[in-house]
XYZ file of C-alpha atoms in Angstrom:
736
model
C 172.859 20.077 182.024
C 173.034 17.841 185.074
C 173.442 18.934 188.666
C 173.971 17.214 191.963
C 170.720 18.706 193.221
C 168.787 16.709 190.620
C 170.144 13.379 191.839
C 170.258 11.639 195.198
C 171.087 8.244 196.738
C 168.558 6.481 198.922
C 168.794 5.296 201.521
C 171.288 7.890 202.691
C 172.380 5.424 205.402
C 172.086 1.750 204.488
C 172.103 -1.136 206.980
C 173.746 -4.459 206.171
C 173.937 -7.319 208.682
C 176.239 -10.275 209.258
C 175.252 -13.912 208.927
C 177.187 -17.158 208.723
C 175.537 -18.383 205.522
C 178.169 -18.846 202.829
C 176.258 -17.353 199.909
C 172.629 -16.705 200.872
C 171.455 -13.174 201.559
C 168.371 -10.974 201.397
C 167.718 -7.272 200.925
C 167.116 -4.907 203.835
C 163.520 -3.953 204.712
C 162.176 -0.829 203.028
C 159.704 0.068 205.780
C 160.088 0.443 209.545
C 159.095 -2.885 211.045
C 158.855 -4.448 207.605
C 160.209 -7.814 206.557
C 163.367 -8.030 204.445
C 163.008 -8.690 200.703
C 164.204 -11.703 198.737
C 166.735 -11.210 195.943
C 166.786 -13.127 192.680
C 169.803 -14.554 190.886
C 170.673 -11.140 189.444
C 170.685 -9.452 192.877
C 167.419 -7.692 191.966
C 164.406 -7.654 194.290
C 162.358 -10.807 193.718
C 158.845 -9.877 192.583
C 155.521 -11.681 192.512
C 152.618 -9.943 190.831
C 154.748 -6.815 190.639
C 155.255 -6.729 194.416
C 158.394 -7.619 196.414
C 158.539 -11.107 197.905
C 159.264 -10.844 201.615
C 161.558 -13.189 203.488
C 159.940 -16.117 205.270
C 163.116 -18.123 205.994
C 165.985 -16.321 207.716
C 168.350 -19.282 207.588
C 169.571 -21.313 204.639
C 169.026 -25.025 204.055
C 172.000 -25.842 206.286
C 170.569 -23.804 209.188
C 172.986 -20.904 208.780
C 171.872 -17.270 209.268
C 171.446 -15.475 205.956
C 173.236 -12.154 205.538
C 171.466 -8.853 204.925
C 172.346 -6.566 202.034
C 171.978 -2.807 202.127
C 170.541 -1.765 198.762
C 171.413 1.669 197.336
C 169.670 3.288 194.357
C 169.916 6.604 192.547
C 166.907 8.870 192.086
C 166.278 11.962 189.989
C 163.925 14.772 190.912
C 160.993 15.465 188.568
C 160.930 18.964 187.116
C 157.898 20.945 188.177
C 156.862 18.409 190.820
C 158.510 19.308 194.127
C 159.355 16.288 196.240
C 158.712 13.730 193.496
C 161.570 11.474 192.363
C 162.028 8.710 189.818
C 164.490 5.824 189.878
C 167.388 6.064 187.444
C 169.896 3.357 186.568
C 171.814 2.001 183.612
C 168.586 1.592 181.655
C 168.326 5.387 181.561
C 169.414 6.344 178.006
C 171.289 9.410 179.270
C 173.602 7.476 181.605
C 176.797 5.917 180.279
C 178.186 4.444 183.493
C 177.722 4.469 187.271
C 180.827 3.992 189.412
C 180.113 2.796 192.953
C 182.885 3.042 195.552
C 182.626 1.654 199.081
C 185.206 1.881 201.848
C 184.267 0.110 205.091
C 186.492 -0.421 208.102
C 186.442 -1.593 211.708
C 188.247 0.713 214.170
C 187.157 -0.950 217.409
C 190.521 -2.387 218.422
C 192.215 1.030 218.103
C 189.580 2.988 220.036
C 188.897 3.496 223.747
C 187.315 1.018 226.124
C 183.589 1.637 226.289
C 182.207 3.311 229.405
C 178.630 4.631 229.366
C 178.536 8.250 228.132
C 182.271 8.725 228.679
C 183.608 10.588 225.671
C 180.138 11.815 224.661
C 181.001 15.340 223.594
C 177.361 16.411 223.754
C 178.361 16.928 227.409
C 181.137 19.304 226.366
C 184.917 19.042 225.925
C 185.471 18.133 229.559
C 183.739 14.801 228.978
C 186.404 13.711 226.526
C 188.453 10.570 227.059
C 191.586 12.598 227.604
C 189.985 14.762 230.274
C 188.918 11.720 232.212
C 192.507 10.565 232.270
C 193.195 13.718 234.276
C 189.862 14.831 235.727
C 189.504 18.371 237.125
C 190.076 18.364 240.907
C 186.647 19.895 241.530
C 185.013 16.752 240.172
C 186.462 14.729 243.035
C 186.889 11.737 240.773
C 189.809 9.368 240.643
C 191.027 8.237 237.236
C 190.688 4.496 236.876
C 191.787 1.817 234.465
C 188.536 1.815 232.564
C 189.468 5.002 230.825
C 192.270 3.237 229.003
C 192.598 2.651 225.314
C 191.779 -0.756 223.955
C 195.001 -2.664 223.403
C 196.765 0.004 225.453
C 200.052 -1.918 225.414
C 200.334 -1.071 221.721
C 201.818 2.429 221.885
C 203.642 2.957 218.589
C 201.438 5.143 216.318
C 202.065 2.985 213.255
C 201.277 -0.158 215.219
C 198.059 1.347 216.585
C 196.981 2.181 213.053
C 197.516 -1.491 212.184
C 194.895 -2.392 214.814
C 192.283 -1.066 212.379
C 190.668 -3.637 210.093
C 190.898 -1.734 206.822
C 190.417 -3.437 203.441
C 190.604 -0.122 201.580
C 188.111 1.070 198.941
C 186.393 -1.075 196.310
C 184.800 0.117 193.050
C 182.270 -1.471 190.676
C 181.075 0.139 187.446
C 179.100 -2.534 185.575
C 176.032 -4.703 186.190
C 176.385 -7.959 188.135
C 179.758 -7.005 189.549
C 181.233 -8.358 192.778
C 184.068 -7.278 195.052
C 185.107 -8.485 198.507
C 186.234 -6.353 201.446
C 189.282 -8.519 202.121
C 193.014 -7.875 202.120
C 193.262 -8.088 198.329
C 191.921 -5.830 195.639
C 192.519 -2.394 197.175
C 194.516 -1.179 194.188
C 196.733 1.812 194.941
C 195.514 2.107 198.530
C 198.575 1.397 200.705
C 197.046 1.087 204.167
C 195.275 -2.271 204.029
C 195.324 -3.900 207.433
C 193.919 -7.158 208.850
C 194.760 -8.959 212.106
C 197.397 -11.643 211.681
C 195.766 -15.110 211.850
C 198.675 -16.558 213.817
C 197.868 -14.180 216.685
C 194.361 -15.617 217.061
C 194.197 -18.261 219.792
C 190.432 -18.106 220.322
C 187.689 -17.996 217.694
C 188.229 -17.222 214.019
C 190.522 -14.768 212.285
C 188.732 -11.875 210.598
C 189.507 -12.144 206.887
C 186.760 -9.979 205.352
C 184.221 -7.274 206.224
C 181.724 -8.495 203.630
C 181.272 -7.674 199.977
C 179.639 -5.367 197.438
C 177.675 -6.328 194.344
C 175.688 -4.640 191.611
C 172.364 -5.836 190.272
C 171.261 -6.184 186.654
C 170.581 -2.444 186.404
C 173.814 -1.313 188.065
C 172.360 -0.540 191.508
C 174.547 -1.232 194.541
C 174.298 -3.897 197.254
C 176.581 -4.004 200.301
C 176.373 -7.381 202.034
C 177.461 -8.093 205.605
C 180.273 -10.454 206.551
C 180.096 -13.763 208.421
C 179.837 -12.945 212.113
C 183.377 -14.038 212.826
C 185.385 -12.891 215.838
C 188.787 -13.836 217.172
C 191.331 -12.870 219.828
C 193.705 -14.275 222.409
C 192.347 -13.119 225.790
C 189.229 -14.403 227.549
C 186.209 -12.094 227.431
C 185.261 -10.849 230.902
C 182.615 -8.182 230.297
C 180.031 -6.743 227.948
C 182.552 -4.404 226.290
C 184.645 -7.315 225.063
C 188.387 -7.507 225.417
C 191.811 -6.584 224.125
C 193.314 -8.602 221.249
C 189.858 -9.178 219.728
C 188.444 -8.237 216.341
C 185.075 -8.779 214.711
C 183.745 -8.261 211.188
C 181.148 -5.522 211.542
C 182.023 -2.022 210.355
C 180.904 1.052 208.455
C 182.030 3.538 205.880
C 181.222 5.876 202.998
C 179.448 4.985 199.791
C 179.835 7.119 196.684
C 178.310 6.993 193.227
C 179.769 8.800 190.220
C 177.285 9.145 187.349
C 178.815 9.491 183.874
C 176.581 10.824 181.098
C 176.564 9.934 177.413
C 176.464 13.579 176.336
C 179.738 14.318 178.086
C 178.167 16.408 180.871
C 180.156 16.833 184.049
C 179.859 13.661 186.132
C 177.687 13.873 189.228
C 179.121 12.556 192.504
C 176.724 11.447 195.246
C 177.424 10.337 198.816
C 175.846 7.891 201.278
C 176.981 5.681 204.175
C 176.669 2.019 205.098
C 176.684 0.362 208.518
C 177.280 -3.383 208.871
C 175.796 -4.636 212.128
C 174.625 -7.730 213.948
C 171.505 -9.662 212.859
C 168.053 -8.356 213.752
C 166.442 -11.454 215.221
C 162.983 -9.844 215.545
C 162.793 -8.022 212.197
C 159.161 -6.858 212.495
C 159.434 -5.493 216.032
C 160.663 -1.938 216.543
C 162.389 -0.212 219.441
C 160.459 2.554 221.201
C 163.104 5.079 220.155
C 164.989 4.174 217.007
C 168.005 5.673 215.284
C 165.465 7.356 213.003
C 163.849 9.038 216.019
C 167.270 10.142 217.269
C 168.220 11.689 213.911
C 164.864 13.472 213.617
C 165.294 14.861 217.136
C 168.834 16.006 216.339
C 167.736 17.621 213.082
C 164.900 19.569 214.705
C 166.958 20.836 217.640
C 170.334 21.453 215.976
C 169.853 21.599 212.185
C 166.802 23.901 212.021
C 164.887 21.188 210.192
C 161.439 22.227 211.456
C 161.613 25.871 212.629
C 157.847 26.206 212.967
C 157.955 23.542 215.696
C 161.273 24.325 217.410
C 163.190 27.586 217.789
C 165.330 27.875 220.920
C 165.174 31.684 220.956
C 161.565 32.239 219.896
C 160.016 29.789 222.383
C 162.637 29.860 225.122
C 159.926 29.796 227.797
C 158.889 26.326 226.643
C 162.391 24.910 226.087
C 162.353 25.960 222.433
C 159.140 24.150 221.472
C 156.139 25.927 219.944
C 153.340 25.445 222.528
C 150.684 25.853 219.831
C 152.115 23.418 217.325
C 149.658 20.798 216.022
C 150.877 17.218 215.748
C 149.443 14.265 213.858
C 148.301 11.302 215.970
C 148.753 8.602 213.321
C 152.211 9.827 212.408
C 153.643 11.274 215.632
C 151.979 9.326 218.466
C 150.663 5.965 217.379
C 153.992 4.475 216.191
C 155.830 4.488 219.495
C 152.698 3.473 221.409
C 152.434 0.440 219.122
C 156.072 -0.376 219.744
C 155.420 -0.427 223.485
C 152.723 -3.031 222.860
C 155.086 -5.134 220.768
C 157.482 -5.567 223.689
C 155.215 -8.327 225.030
C 156.535 -10.682 222.340
C 160.194 -10.324 223.342
C 160.050 -9.310 227.025
C 157.742 -9.715 229.999
C 156.794 -6.140 230.812
C 153.178 -6.113 232.074
C 153.480 -2.547 233.359
C 154.171 -1.384 229.779
C 151.740 -3.765 228.142
C 148.972 -2.022 230.101
C 149.445 1.033 227.855
C 148.567 -0.799 224.633
C 144.838 -0.177 224.738
C 143.882 2.583 227.188
C 140.237 2.676 228.280
C 139.459 5.847 226.318
C 139.486 7.008 222.717
C 143.093 8.043 222.092
C 142.120 9.704 218.803
C 139.528 11.961 220.508
C 140.922 15.515 220.713
C 137.950 16.897 222.663
C 138.314 18.908 225.847
C 136.135 16.364 227.649
C 138.713 13.687 226.891
C 141.657 15.835 227.988
C 141.873 14.515 231.605
C 142.318 10.987 230.225
C 145.045 12.061 227.840
C 146.870 14.032 230.527
C 146.698 11.107 232.928
C 148.159 8.899 230.219
C 150.968 11.424 229.648
C 151.790 11.527 233.359
C 153.071 7.963 233.190
C 155.705 8.792 230.586
C 159.130 9.728 231.911
C 160.119 13.359 231.162
C 163.424 13.800 229.295
C 166.272 15.568 231.042
C 168.400 18.368 229.645
C 172.127 17.875 229.119
C 174.375 19.697 231.595
C 177.798 20.195 229.992
C 180.812 19.660 232.185
C 183.206 22.412 233.176
C 186.316 22.521 235.329
C 184.015 23.176 238.279
C 181.034 20.968 237.335
C 180.747 17.282 236.545
C 178.802 16.651 233.304
C 175.323 15.264 233.757
C 171.612 15.965 233.394
C 169.239 18.561 234.772
C 165.514 18.244 235.273
C 163.474 15.442 233.843
C 162.899 11.995 235.279
C 165.791 9.939 233.969
C 166.559 8.827 237.522
C 162.946 8.261 238.586
C 161.380 4.838 238.454
C 157.895 5.171 239.983
C 155.176 7.764 239.515
C 154.884 10.213 242.419
C 152.117 10.042 245.023
C 149.569 12.850 245.289
C 145.992 13.464 246.392
C 144.864 13.168 242.798
C 147.046 10.164 242.154
C 146.634 7.654 244.920
C 147.915 4.940 242.612
C 151.546 6.003 242.969
C 154.145 3.358 242.474
C 153.401 2.676 238.809
C 156.687 2.329 236.901
C 157.091 5.152 234.427
C 157.318 4.430 230.704
C 159.453 3.459 228.864
C 160.707 0.778 231.202
C 164.104 0.452 229.558
C 167.409 0.905 231.252
C 168.893 4.355 230.662
C 171.986 5.300 228.715
C 174.007 5.067 231.922
C 172.304 3.023 234.609
C 175.360 1.261 235.963
C 177.991 3.921 236.644
C 178.061 6.811 239.065
C 179.145 9.348 236.457
C 176.634 11.140 234.201
C 173.693 9.205 235.627
C 170.826 8.207 233.359
C 169.138 5.340 235.180
C 166.003 4.860 233.087
C 165.249 5.501 229.451
C 163.191 8.405 228.171
C 161.599 9.256 224.856
C 163.483 11.698 222.662
C 162.593 15.354 223.251
C 160.647 15.340 219.981
C 158.682 12.219 220.887
C 157.819 13.640 224.308
C 156.804 16.994 222.815
C 154.447 15.157 220.455
C 152.893 13.370 223.424
C 152.514 16.658 225.301
C 150.709 18.274 222.352
C 148.462 15.244 222.016
C 147.591 15.401 225.727
C 146.711 19.084 225.311
C 144.395 18.254 222.409
C 146.655 19.916 219.836
C 146.556 17.173 217.228
C 144.731 16.677 213.965
C 144.663 14.021 211.245
C 145.229 16.726 208.634
C 148.247 18.352 210.315
C 151.733 17.748 208.821
C 152.897 17.181 212.363
C 156.569 16.566 213.005
C 157.410 15.009 209.655
C 160.645 16.506 208.332
C 160.341 17.966 204.838
C 162.414 16.478 202.052
C 163.364 13.216 203.767
C 162.868 10.135 201.619
C 160.882 7.256 203.186
C 163.812 4.906 202.550
C 166.044 7.135 204.686
C 163.600 6.738 207.565
C 163.108 3.014 207.030
C 166.674 1.765 207.123
C 167.746 3.368 210.381
C 164.224 3.077 211.779
C 164.993 -0.621 212.173
C 168.058 0.142 214.310
C 168.373 0.841 218.033
C 168.171 4.432 219.208
C 167.728 5.343 222.858
C 168.950 4.118 225.266
C 172.559 4.071 224.121
C 174.719 1.988 226.440
C 176.194 1.458 223.945
C 173.366 0.198 221.736
C 173.347 -2.500 219.089
C 174.385 -1.117 215.707
C 175.649 2.350 216.712
C 175.826 4.445 219.854
C 175.409 7.985 221.196
C 177.713 9.576 218.608
C 174.769 9.437 216.139
C 172.817 12.012 218.166
C 175.672 14.517 217.818
C 174.985 17.064 215.042
C 178.659 17.371 214.103
C 178.735 14.010 212.329
C 175.981 15.011 209.874
C 176.281 17.165 206.748
C 172.510 17.553 206.827
C 169.703 15.520 208.376
C 170.138 11.820 207.561
C 173.397 12.413 205.698
C 176.710 11.513 207.355
C 179.432 14.103 206.808
C 182.384 12.504 204.960
C 185.899 13.422 205.856
C 187.865 14.317 202.732
C 188.907 11.046 201.153
C 192.344 12.278 200.247
C 193.236 12.680 203.904
C 193.074 9.007 204.728
C 193.988 7.784 201.277
C 197.338 9.501 201.792
C 197.958 8.774 205.463
C 195.635 5.899 206.336
C 192.727 5.942 208.746
C 193.225 7.646 212.083
C 193.039 5.400 215.151
C 192.530 8.217 217.659
C 190.771 11.078 215.882
C 187.390 11.932 217.437
C 184.878 12.777 214.721
C 182.507 14.175 217.391
C 184.801 17.108 218.161
C 183.507 20.261 216.453
C 185.604 22.576 214.346
C 184.999 25.306 216.912
C 183.429 24.870 220.341
C 181.718 28.211 219.892
C 179.449 26.379 217.422
C 179.346 22.706 218.500
C 177.223 21.637 215.529
C 179.811 21.664 212.714
C 182.437 18.948 212.456
C 185.165 17.654 210.172
C 183.429 14.501 209.022
C 183.648 10.777 209.531
C 186.140 8.213 208.305
C 185.408 4.556 207.569
C 184.795 2.744 210.852
C 183.874 5.813 212.916
C 180.190 4.970 213.548
C 180.856 1.467 214.909
C 184.181 1.917 216.733
C 182.552 2.662 220.112
C 180.673 -0.639 220.164
C 181.617 -3.830 222.038
C 184.405 -5.934 220.560
C 183.253 -8.462 219.648
C 179.606 -7.503 219.276
C 178.514 -10.875 220.666
C 179.761 -9.906 224.145
C 177.359 -6.993 224.486
C 174.553 -8.921 222.800
C 174.932 -11.684 225.378
C 175.195 -9.509 228.449
C 172.874 -6.628 227.666
C 169.330 -7.904 227.496
C 168.211 -6.918 230.990
C 169.649 -4.720 233.723
C 169.163 -4.727 237.489
C 169.104 -1.053 238.443
C 169.455 0.401 241.912
C 166.814 3.113 241.834
C 167.429 4.578 245.279
C 171.131 5.426 245.415
C 172.906 6.605 242.238
C 176.291 5.772 243.747
C 175.471 2.085 244.031
C 176.100 0.093 240.911
C 176.018 -3.573 241.910
C 177.488 -6.076 244.330
C 180.518 -7.537 242.551
C 180.708 -10.521 244.882
C 177.129 -11.777 244.811
C 174.441 -12.760 242.360
C 171.964 -10.956 244.599
C 171.563 -7.320 243.472
C 172.055 -4.545 245.990
C 168.524 -3.471 247.013
C 166.457 -1.609 246.084
C 166.745 -2.672 242.464
C 164.407 -2.973 239.509
C 164.463 -5.378 236.577
C 164.622 -3.298 233.387
C 165.265 -4.188 229.777
C 167.634 -2.886 227.166
C 166.471 -3.406 223.562
C 164.124 -6.426 223.451
C 163.181 -6.015 219.759
C 166.908 -6.236 218.946
C 168.146 -8.466 221.765
C 165.112 -10.497 222.922
C 164.784 -11.783 226.466
C 161.507 -13.718 226.779
C 159.982 -15.353 223.697
C 157.256 -17.867 222.897
C 158.488 -21.244 221.706
C 157.125 -21.852 218.224
C 158.067 -25.538 217.834
C 154.828 -27.298 216.837
C 155.842 -30.564 215.160
C 156.476 -33.656 217.259
C 160.056 -33.901 216.037
C 160.978 -30.262 216.577
C 159.307 -30.091 219.971
C 161.195 -33.159 221.151
C 164.407 -31.267 220.487
C 163.116 -27.980 221.901
C 162.313 -29.599 225.233
C 159.263 -27.422 225.983
C 155.670 -27.235 224.749
C 154.652 -24.843 222.003
C 153.341 -21.586 223.385
C 155.558 -21.668 226.470
C 157.466 -18.481 227.208
C 161.175 -19.219 227.468
C 164.430 -17.322 227.758
C 165.586 -16.373 224.271
C 169.316 -17.015 224.745
C 168.790 -20.303 226.639
C 171.729 -22.633 226.132
C 174.170 -19.764 225.639
C 175.667 -19.894 229.083
C 178.807 -17.807 228.645
C 180.363 -15.065 226.552
C 182.414 -17.719 224.792
C 179.372 -19.709 223.734
C 177.606 -16.639 222.344
C 180.708 -15.728 220.336
C 181.017 -19.190 218.840
C 177.356 -20.127 218.475
C 175.210 -16.989 218.101
C 173.901 -18.287 214.771
C 171.964 -21.095 216.506
C 169.504 -18.539 217.918
C 166.023 -18.282 216.439
C 164.105 -15.490 214.711
C 160.941 -13.981 216.178
C 158.315 -13.763 213.446
C 154.596 -13.083 213.210
C 152.581 -16.197 212.410
C 149.351 -14.340 211.699
C 149.661 -11.551 209.188
C 147.876 -11.240 205.891
C 146.771 -8.621 203.405
C 143.311 -8.256 204.955
C 143.902 -8.218 208.701
C 147.545 -7.135 208.690
C 148.759 -7.167 212.270
C 145.343 -6.889 213.870
C 145.814 -10.216 215.640
C 149.586 -10.796 215.822
C 151.210 -13.937 217.152
C 154.989 -13.671 217.327
C 156.908 -16.856 218.087
C 160.461 -18.102 217.901
C 161.247 -20.001 214.697
C 164.349 -21.492 213.062
C 166.250 -22.055 216.294
C 168.808 -24.827 215.789
C 167.273 -27.010 218.505
C 169.450 -29.992 217.602
C 172.567 -28.075 218.706
C 171.301 -27.891 222.303
C 170.556 -30.348 225.087
C 167.255 -29.630 226.831
C 167.386 -30.780 230.429
C 165.896 -30.274 233.889
C 167.875 -29.264 236.944
C 166.654 -30.615 240.265
C 166.305 -28.077 243.051
C 165.871 -29.176 246.662
C 166.865 -27.691 249.987
C 169.658 -25.214 250.419
C 172.073 -27.609 252.050
C 172.400 -30.103 249.243
C 171.637 -30.767 245.615
C 168.629 -33.078 245.453
C 167.346 -35.218 242.633
C 164.372 -37.546 242.701
C 160.639 -37.445 243.111
C 160.714 -34.960 245.958
C 162.650 -32.308 244.023
C 161.433 -29.347 242.008
C 162.823 -29.235 238.500
C 163.762 -26.193 236.467
C 164.253 -26.342 232.686
C 167.797 -25.745 231.470
C 169.611 -25.875 228.157
C 173.222 -26.591 227.251
C 175.204 -26.520 224.032
C 176.193 -29.932 222.775
C 179.834 -30.917 222.797
C 180.026 -30.877 219.012
C 179.712 -27.096 219.068
C 181.558 -25.532 216.080
C 184.184 -24.075 218.389
C 185.691 -27.590 218.583
C 185.121 -28.772 215.034
C 186.205 -27.150 211.741
C 183.730 -26.167 209.080
C 183.684 -28.596 206.170
C 183.216 -26.164 203.304
C 186.348 -25.781 201.250
C 186.127 -22.097 200.555
C 184.111 -19.030 201.353
C 183.917 -17.410 197.971
C 182.934 -19.230 194.829
C 184.839 -16.753 192.682
C 186.540 -13.404 192.737
C 188.803 -11.834 195.313
C 190.961 -13.739 197.722
C 189.785 -17.220 198.623
C 188.845 -16.799 202.261
C 188.709 -20.310 203.634
C 185.906 -21.622 205.734
C 188.153 -24.541 206.570
C 189.945 -22.316 209.061
C 190.043 -24.429 212.177
C 188.375 -22.327 214.854
C 190.233 -21.999 218.110
C 188.495 -22.910 221.358
C 186.988 -19.829 223.029
C 187.782 -20.020 226.728
C 185.136 -19.137 229.306
C 186.096 -16.473 231.802
C 183.863 -17.731 234.635
C 182.293 -14.341 235.160
C 178.719 -13.833 236.277
C 176.002 -12.549 233.988
C 174.539 -9.045 234.304
C 177.925 -7.362 234.459
C 176.883 -4.432 232.267
């Protein structure tokens, strides 16, 4: 007899990524901060000496970004060995067939305009989009245009549903299968929807959301699309604009296992997210999606009751003051990530925390003052304050609005910026203020216990029982905090209502949207009953990515750094000047995902001549992308940040991360003369600043020469689409 409990899919949430390579892809990393894995001609992991071959080239021979595939496999628990699982596939003699079904969608164009933390129902029902259209009088807020729906001029319900990019479900049930997420092949599903190409006056039409394949053993791969985006209005801000679509998305994955003995088929569920490329694959954000899910599970899903119980340890905010953490597992990872920022951002105040001048693994009482001093420089998390008719939603306690350490007799060195030095989830609006980033509550609790000497190498620490390492790994390579909005997903993933259990997205009943189509306005973060705001109704295809920028390139371009006014929460920025309103501080968003400063890795004479700068020089990562329009059309010219010094013996003991595979030939490297303020000066008496510009033969003005996108199967989605010129909006940078 077979049961669902015996079988499971891992990862429970898979991450695919877009790329503009026609047919080259690799498999997602299987460790946090690990390199992706090469695939062979049968879509299987490429092996050498029995070990996976890791990716060393992230672009194909034509210089195009390779796509990333999310790989899903089925495992069976081993009787009598709790926690142990074995891989099962079509080579298992008991299995007759495995049916994989995937339904991805993109709901961005039918959702609301993004405003930091607006609509985040962790702040209660009065922080909904609808409430902000008619804010309670006690809030003393005036509704403004930024609360509007995207494409708000489309009011007919049927027409709004058509704003969703929805290819419908696809199913494969044999080895080496292939199916495309395009407008064809949805079978009986009647709600297929794609934007009309004739309405696209800028960029490319979106014709597919990627594809699914099976390998030689019947395991599933979901491969990202091509990084295309198109619309008709100029992009003026990080959130993107009306009329636009892009080809990222998300949706449910299901596997139905059929057995040769006629046993009842087993149905398993997972989820896939298709996001933007990770240009620094080995570097990890301080707080990842994995950290966010673990924090959610501990606080709201009772995943670790011996560490957290809101009633039992109410005096310490629900945390067990005597709980013992594990340094290697619970502390060292995010400290290492802080050190890795130096390769993608210039943050000396954080780099100073890489190697403190004391033994961080020493739990002795004599070492306690050093550990506590170290802790004092980490920003304390704030508690959520739900909104009511009388109270604006926000935060209480903590140091989310505090930049510098406080002065005291014992701390004469006040003025040190607190860690992490990221911008907060809402640093640019005067509603629900969160100026600077914090660790998750769980991460900060671990640091507190370490500072108190309550850590041991033998302790299980804060590891959640029953979670497969692959479940950690996939989303551990995605952005977590801060979420404004993020890169792959946003703050909805810290809401317990979207999860069936830790690391498992709750699926809305398929029949609901198979009958009526996907809902453009339903909020999956709304609980079934506000008396228990932890149980929801599940997610539809497209729900995890719909709150992101549209297209994703707009946010990627604009949201690398943020100039934050740290004195007055009501001051956002000066809209009429490039000079920030003082006092401001220069903070970063997600450097491992959206790099800012990188080291030029061009070492050959030929490559360096094109790069325009010496090897080893720190340069701006996005140099040459001088507008939203250029990032949308030419994002794939950017380089990848990779470690040049890693081997089996030393590992990352002496890392050297540099920018590689940038398409230098697509840019003009130049110098801009800077003289006095009254005139532009060139000549021997001028100072010169390096500058880069895209060449005129940018692909936005020239069609691709390939005749077709797909070699076989599905609709022939042409790469000979003539892209439409993307018009610059002449808006200043740093408009987040």
